[in-house]
């Protein structure tokens, strides 16, 4: 995707061939800054403090963190401590564990002297694979948007999305937004309702920013407007991303997704999930019961960041001193409310049978 007309990925190898560079997403949309990572702790901080976020990008960043760790110390002891440190950064997104398990299985049998080069090569492959996966999700999802456009005789297709699952959440293209980009590029008249998405405002700050960079018509709304829009026929479909999906089709995503699914169900609005296969947890059956829900720092709720009247970027506290805060980062949408899962291999029903038909090697 492009920033001010210049193509970017969200993570890439630096010109020196070993450092890793990322876009600092905590500074968007007001500032565009690139941060260099040189150590595994740098990668851990980037994940934990959400300089990078989104399940696919978290996995890619973890893979790069492994490479940085192996460059510094390729011993068995460091391989284990590195795994533990990175795994602890974000407990909900399954791509993190997937990437770490992939690298760990690959590196453990190797001599220490070979580990760094192999880790760098595999990290690059994971990044390239993510781009292909997301592009394919876009192709399959765009067909759904095209069908709706045809039924509306070429009229505007209004898509509601929650949080950010665009190219900033992946290495490129994104998951939930990839179908929108593909449809827009194909000339479909598409408009996006972008939930503000408290806390952290990732819909307002990230989704709106990247849609604007690409020229996609969009409107930012507060989180609780979606149901009203659906009641009045102003939403044709909902597409969201996911941080972990059970093999039975339960979807864990940014807090508030469940409420959007309930509103969509009540108003007969199709509710789709952009689902890269590394985000499927083949070990978990019941998402509500078994997926750990991250609880993050209270300041994400109590403090908001914005540009003030003088043009500077400022933090302001919006809650009374002493008020307690609960900051649950995710919720789980049961499979019965999901119209379909848009994967890189096609669109599946949200069920064990549906997913296993597309991924028979997992049986």
C-alpha angles and dihedrals in degrees: 000000000000137000112197087342095308117116115240141172118206093243131022144158113269122242091259089066099239112053118083124222129203140178109253100232093187088072097053138138095018099042132027110211133167119213126200120220118203104164140038090252088057089057092046091053091047090055098040096045092042100242078139121028139161121085098262094047092046089056092048092048091050090052090052089047089057090052091051090049093051091049089057100038123356096185124130089245093056092045089059097041091047091052092050094046095050094041090057095057100081119007101190107053106084093199087075092061092040093055094045092048090048093052094040093054091047097047103038097076094045128094112258092247092062099045102085096052092046092047092052091048093049093046089055090049091051090053093049092045090053091054091052093046093051093045090054091048086054093052094051095043093047089063089062090052091047091053091052091047090052091051088051091050092244095316122146115291109217114208123187119205133180126220116336124311098151131109090299088064093051136030090269140339095017130222113263093025097045092082089049093052092046092048092046091049088052091057099258114151099240131167126188129214103207114200112224087227111207132239107047091005094238093162093053096039103034111019093044091045097052094041088052091049089054095043097243113153110244144160125210114225133179115256097259098053095078096082092050091051091050092050089056097047094252097126122066096182143347122229120184136168129236138223094196133002124189120232086249093059105259109145126215113197142144114321110276096037091106091057091051089051091052091050091047091050092050092051100040092246114151112247115204133179125210101225125184109197095239086065092062112100104210091187099060125076104172114044098188092052103035112030112093111233114217117229111204137197118300093233090073086068101034099044129055128189125215147138114278129215092271092056096254126125113246140177119226131188113229103182132072116264110264098023113136118238132206113196110187107177101198144023134196125243111205115235093246090073096050117095094194147335114238106212133170088259097049141285117314134188112248097259142095091255092049095050095043091053089059095039105034091160087071093062 
